[in-house]
Coordinates of C-alpha atoms in Angstrom, one line a residue:
Chain N
A1 CA 103.6 129.4 161.6
Q2 CA 101.0 129.7 164.4
S3 CA 98.8 126.9 165.9
V4 CA 96.6 126.1 168.8
A5 CA 96.0 122.8 170.5
Q6 CA 93.0 121.9 172.7
P7 CA 93.9 118.5 174.0
E8 CA 90.4 117.6 175.3
D9 CA 87.5 117.0 172.9
Q10 CA 85.1 117.0 175.9
V11 CA 85.0 118.2 179.4
K12 CA 82.2 117.2 181.8
V13 CA 81.7 118.7 185.2
A14 CA 78.9 118.9 187.8
E15 CA 77.2 122.3 188.3
G16 CA 78.9 124.3 191.0
N17 CA 82.3 122.6 190.4
P18 CA 85.3 124.3 188.9
L19 CA 85.6 124.2 185.2
T20 CA 88.9 124.2 183.3
V21 CA 89.4 124.1 179.5
K22 CA 92.9 123.6 178.3
C23 CA 94.7 125.4 175.5
T24 CA 98.3 125.4 174.3
Y25 CA 99.7 127.5 171.5
S26 CA 102.7 127.9 169.2
V27 CA 103.8 131.2 167.7
S28 CA 107.1 132.7 166.5
G29 CA 106.5 136.1 168.0
N30 CA 104.4 137.5 170.7
P31 CA 101.1 135.7 171.2
Y32 CA 97.7 137.4 171.2
L33 CA 95.3 134.9 172.7
F34 CA 91.5 134.7 172.7
W35 CA 88.7 132.5 174.0
Y36 CA 85.4 132.2 172.2
V37 CA 82.2 130.2 173.0
Q38 CA 79.8 128.8 170.4
Y39 CA 76.2 127.7 171.2
P40 CA 74.3 125.4 168.8
N41 CA 73.5 127.0 165.4
R42 CA 75.1 130.3 166.5
G43 CA 78.2 132.3 165.7
L44 CA 81.1 132.6 168.1
Q45 CA 80.9 134.9 171.1
F46 CA 84.0 136.6 172.5
L47 CA 84.8 135.7 176.1
L48 CA 88.3 137.2 176.9
K49 CA 91.7 138.0 175.5
Y50 CA 95.3 138.3 176.6
I51 CA 97.5 140.8 174.8
T52 CA 100.0 141.9 177.4
G53 CA 100.2 142.7 181.1
D54 CA 98.7 140.7 184.0
N55 CA 98.8 137.0 183.3
L56 CA 95.4 136.5 184.8
V57 CA 92.7 137.8 182.5
K58 CA 89.0 138.2 183.5
G59 CA 86.3 138.1 181.0
S60 CA 82.5 137.7 180.4
Y61 CA 80.1 135.5 182.4
G62 CA 82.6 134.8 185.2
F63 CA 85.3 133.2 183.1
E64 CA 89.0 133.9 183.5
A65 CA 92.1 132.6 181.8
E66 CA 95.8 132.4 182.9
F67 CA 98.6 133.0 180.4
N68 CA 101.7 130.9 181.1
K69 CA 104.5 131.8 178.8
S70 CA 106.9 129.1 179.9
Q71 CA 104.3 126.4 179.3
T72 CA 102.8 128.2 176.2
S73 CA 99.4 127.7 177.7
F74 CA 96.2 129.8 178.1
H75 CA 93.7 127.7 180.1
L76 CA 90.1 128.9 180.5
K77 CA 88.7 128.6 184.0
K78 CA 85.5 129.2 185.9
P79 CA 85.3 128.7 189.6
S80 CA 81.7 127.5 189.7
A81 CA 80.2 126.1 186.5
L82 CA 76.5 126.6 185.5
V83 CA 74.4 124.3 183.3
S84 CA 74.1 127.2 180.9
D85 CA 77.9 127.1 180.4
S86 CA 77.4 123.9 178.3
A87 CA 78.7 124.8 174.9
L88 CA 81.6 124.5 172.5
Y89 CA 84.7 126.5 173.5
F90 CA 87.4 127.6 171.1
C91 CA 90.9 129.0 171.9
A92 CA 92.5 131.2 169.2
V93 CA 95.9 132.8 168.7
R94 CA 97.5 135.5 166.6
D95 CA 101.2 136.0 166.2
G96 CA 101.5 139.6 167.2
G97 CA 101.6 141.8 164.0
D98 CA 100.0 139.1 161.9
Y99 CA 96.3 139.4 161.1
K100 CA 95.5 135.7 160.7
L101 CA 93.6 134.2 163.7
S102 CA 94.1 130.5 164.2
F103 CA 91.6 128.4 166.1
G104 CA 91.9 125.2 168.0
A105 CA 89.5 122.3 167.2
G106 CA 87.3 123.1 170.1
T107 CA 86.3 121.6 173.4
T108 CA 82.7 120.6 174.2
V109 CA 81.8 121.4 177.8
T110 CA 78.9 119.7 179.4
V111 CA 77.8 120.8 182.9
R112 CA 75.3 118.4 184.5
A113 CA 72.8 119.6 187.1
Chain W
D1 CA 73.6 148.3 168.5
A2 CA 73.2 145.6 165.8
G3 CA 75.8 142.9 165.7
V4 CA 77.4 141.4 162.6
T5 CA 74.7 140.3 160.1
Q6 CA 75.1 137.7 157.4
S7 CA 72.9 136.6 154.5
P8 CA 71.5 134.2 153.6
T9 CA 71.1 132.0 156.6
H10 CA 71.1 128.8 154.6
L11 CA 72.0 128.0 151.1
I12 CA 71.9 124.8 149.0
K13 CA 73.9 124.7 145.8
T14 CA 74.9 122.1 143.2
R15 CA 78.5 121.1 142.5
G16 CA 80.1 123.5 139.9
Q17 CA 77.8 126.4 140.8
Q18 CA 78.9 129.7 142.2
V19 CA 77.8 131.3 145.4
T20 CA 78.0 134.8 147.0
L21 CA 77.7 135.3 150.7
R22 CA 77.2 138.7 152.3
C23 CA 78.2 140.3 155.6
S24 CA 77.5 143.6 157.3
P25 CA 79.9 144.6 160.1
I26 CA 79.2 146.3 163.4
S27 CA 78.8 150.0 162.9
G28 CA 82.2 151.7 163.2
H29 CA 84.2 148.5 162.4
K30 CA 86.3 148.8 159.4
S31 CA 87.8 145.3 159.3
V32 CA 86.0 142.2 158.1
S33 CA 87.3 138.6 158.2
W34 CA 85.9 135.4 156.7
Y35 CA 86.2 131.9 158.1
Q36 CA 85.1 128.4 157.1
Q37 CA 83.9 126.1 159.8
V38 CA 83.5 122.5 158.8
L39 CA 81.4 120.3 161.1
G40 CA 83.5 119.2 164.1
Q41 CA 86.4 121.6 163.5
G42 CA 87.4 125.0 164.5
P43 CA 87.0 128.0 162.1
Q44 CA 89.6 128.3 159.4
F45 CA 90.8 131.7 158.3
I46 CA 90.0 132.6 154.7
F47 CA 90.4 136.4 154.2
Q48 CA 90.7 139.6 156.1
Y49 CA 89.9 143.0 154.6
Y50 CA 90.5 146.4 156.0
E51 CA 89.6 149.7 154.3
K52 CA 88.7 147.7 151.2
E53 CA 92.2 146.2 150.9
E54 CA 93.0 142.5 151.4
R55 CA 95.3 142.3 154.4
G56 CA 95.6 138.5 154.8
R57 CA 94.6 135.3 153.1
G58 CA 94.5 131.8 154.4
N59 CA 95.3 128.5 152.6
F60 CA 92.3 128.4 150.3
P61 CA 92.3 128.0 146.5
D62 CA 91.7 130.8 144.1
R63 CA 88.1 129.7 143.7
F64 CA 87.6 131.7 146.9
S65 CA 87.5 135.5 146.5
A66 CA 86.2 138.4 148.5
R67 CA 85.8 142.2 148.4
Q68 CA 84.9 145.0 150.8
F69 CA 82.7 147.9 149.9
P70 CA 83.0 151.6 150.8
N71 CA 80.4 151.1 153.6
Y72 CA 82.7 148.3 155.0
S73 CA 80.3 145.5 154.1
S74 CA 81.8 142.5 152.4
E75 CA 81.0 139.6 150.0
L76 CA 82.6 136.2 149.8
N77 CA 82.5 134.4 146.4
V78 CA 83.1 130.8 145.8
N79 CA 83.3 129.5 142.3
A80 CA 83.1 125.9 140.9
L81 CA 81.7 124.6 144.2
L82 CA 82.9 121.2 145.4
L83 CA 81.2 118.9 147.9
G84 CA 84.0 119.8 150.4
D85 CA 82.9 123.4 150.4
S86 CA 79.9 122.5 152.5
A87 CA 80.4 124.3 155.8
L88 CA 79.3 127.2 158.0
Y89 CA 80.8 130.4 156.7
L90 CA 81.4 132.9 159.4
C91 CA 82.0 136.6 159.0
A92 CA 83.7 138.7 161.8
S93 CA 84.3 142.4 162.2
S94 CA 86.7 144.3 164.4
L95 CA 87.9 147.8 165.2
E96 CA 91.5 147.0 164.3
G97 CA 93.5 149.3 162.2
G98 CA 97.1 149.4 163.0
S99 CA 96.9 146.8 165.7
S100 CA 95.9 143.1 165.5
S101 CA 95.1 143.0 169.2
Y102 CA 91.4 143.7 168.8
E103 CA 88.9 141.0 169.3
Q104 CA 86.7 140.0 166.5
Y105 CA 82.9 139.8 166.7
F106 CA 81.2 137.1 164.7
G107 CA 78.0 136.9 162.8
P108 CA 75.6 133.9 163.0
G109 CA 77.0 132.4 159.8
T110 CA 75.7 131.1 156.5
R111 CA 75.2 127.4 156.3
L112 CA 76.2 126.3 152.7
T113 CA 75.3 122.8 151.5
V114 CA 76.7 121.6 148.2
T115 CA 75.0 118.6 146.7

């Protein structure tokens, strides 16, 4: 079985401050990890993924994520948040070789001006 | 290039009715997946199709069915609608064939309301 936990329902930061959205996962095999963002009344947009290789992955819009195998975590980060980053963020995992993609419950990010 | 398209955008149905949702993948993508997103929750996997074959199924009742056509578009059918089927239904396409490492690209969704 595979699962994802996003321990924070909401994250609030001031514009220009660092942003971190937490994600932990559970799989029986090798994890394929993804981050998506969802704006109101829109579908999900792909931000970045970790499949193998360097533990620090860089993605769209200045976001990056760090894979930590020992802590089974894949936290999303942005060094300097923008008001336009305010949205709903989802972490997702696949057990390598399985085609089912499992999502966390989501974290609402609010960046105040 | 056009992204994933879904139709209709919104739909209102009565309990017991049947509904068909449609999805067109990004050009060149041969895999289509369907998800149900209930308000306040993350998307839940329903089906994945690749080259017209079902490759995975989530924990949904047999009232849910899908198919993929030769042009790689897909339909999701839900029979005997229940109030709990009210949700945003998302379609996603990807390049994957032999690997599950490809990211999926999502359409805007179909908002289904069952009354």
